[in-house]
Amino acid sequence: MSWIETLKQTELGRELLTFLISMVPVLELRGAIPMGVAMGLNPWKAMIFADLGNMVPVPFIIIFIRKIFDWMQSK
């Protein structure tokens, strides 16, 4: 059994998967909320965990975006 299947068996695991999926740039909230609901989470709970997970990368983007742009311009 994969670790994803193991996580799906508990409420905390489903919440964690929803949180992690919302951190993926392409999927974000559009993928995390429906996935959380499909795994059996309450829609409000799925939305809360997806919103929290979606906010995690923001401080890193704010801190490192200028360095990334400088690096891209030097290539």
GROMACS .gro file of C-alpha atoms in nm:
model
   75
    1MET     CA    1   0.000   0.000   0.000
    2SER     CA    2   0.136   0.342  -0.093
    3TRP     CA    3   0.180   0.622   0.157
    4ILE     CA    4  -0.098   0.818  -0.014
    5GLU     CA    5  -0.344   0.533   0.037
    6THR     CA    6  -0.234   0.514   0.401
    7LEU     CA    7  -0.299   0.887   0.449
    8LYS     CA    8  -0.642   0.864   0.290
    9GLN     CA    9  -0.756   0.626   0.564
   10THR     CA   10  -0.748   0.889   0.842
   11GLU     CA   11  -0.911   1.229   0.878
   12LEU     CA   12  -0.576   1.391   0.957
   13GLY     CA   13  -0.424   1.225   0.651
   14ARG     CA   14  -0.697   1.358   0.422
   15GLU     CA   15  -0.649   1.705   0.570
   16LEU     CA   16  -0.272   1.680   0.516
   17LEU     CA   17  -0.314   1.568   0.154
   18THR     CA   18  -0.550   1.858   0.087
   19PHE     CA   19  -0.297   2.093   0.245
   20LEU     CA   20  -0.009   1.954   0.035
   21ILE     CA   21  -0.201   1.947  -0.293
   22SER     CA   22  -0.289   2.316  -0.253
   23MET     CA   23   0.084   2.399  -0.241
   24VAL     CA   24   0.143   2.265  -0.596
   25PRO     CA   25   0.159   2.568  -0.830
   26VAL     CA   26  -0.062   2.435  -1.110
   27LEU     CA   27  -0.326   2.265  -0.895
   28GLU     CA   28  -0.358   2.504  -0.603
   29LEU     CA   29  -0.713   2.558  -0.476
   30ARG     CA   30  -0.878   2.443  -0.800
   31GLY     CA   31  -0.745   2.093  -0.742
   32ALA     CA   32  -0.716   2.074  -0.364
   33ILE     CA   33  -1.073   2.159  -0.266
   34PRO     CA   34  -1.244   1.911  -0.502
   35MET     CA   35  -0.987   1.646  -0.410
   36GLY     CA   36  -1.046   1.701  -0.038
   37VAL     CA   37  -1.423   1.676  -0.083
   38ALA     CA   38  -1.382   1.365  -0.300
   39MET     CA   39  -1.175   1.205  -0.021
   40GLY     CA   40  -1.461   1.266   0.221
   41LEU     CA   41  -1.378   1.594   0.391
   42ASN     CA   42  -1.645   1.846   0.474
   43PRO     CA   43  -1.635   2.116   0.200
   44TRP     CA   44  -1.565   2.390   0.455
   45LYS     CA   45  -1.285   2.190   0.612
   46ALA     CA   46  -1.136   2.117   0.268
   47MET     CA   47  -1.150   2.488   0.186
   48ILE     CA   48  -0.979   2.589   0.511
   49PHE     CA   49  -0.693   2.339   0.473
   50ALA     CA   50  -0.651   2.427   0.105
   51ASP     CA   51  -0.639   2.800   0.183
   52LEU     CA   52  -0.379   2.747   0.455
   53GLY     CA   53  -0.165   2.529   0.230
   54ASN     CA   54  -0.195   2.779  -0.052
   55MET     CA   55  -0.050   3.053   0.170
   56VAL     CA   56   0.262   2.860   0.276
   57PRO     CA   57   0.475   2.936  -0.036
   58VAL     CA   58   0.394   3.309  -0.036
   59PRO     CA   59   0.664   3.427   0.210
   60PHE     CA   60   0.930   3.228   0.021
   61ILE     CA   61   0.820   3.381  -0.308
   62ILE     CA   62   0.833   3.731  -0.161
   63ILE     CA   63   1.179   3.674  -0.014
   64PHE     CA   64   1.341   3.506  -0.316
   65ILE     CA   65   1.166   3.654  -0.621
   66ARG     CA   66   1.430   3.924  -0.687
   67LYS     CA   67   1.711   3.668  -0.666
   68ILE     CA   68   1.524   3.444  -0.908
   69PHE     CA   69   1.470   3.732  -1.153
   70ASP     CA   70   1.838   3.830  -1.129
   71TRP     CA   71   1.940   3.472  -1.193
   72MET     CA   72   1.706   3.447  -1.493
   73GLN     CA   73   1.841   3.771  -1.645
   74SER     CA   74   2.201   3.651  -1.617
   75LYS     CA   75   2.128   3.338  -1.825
   0.00000   0.00000   0.00000
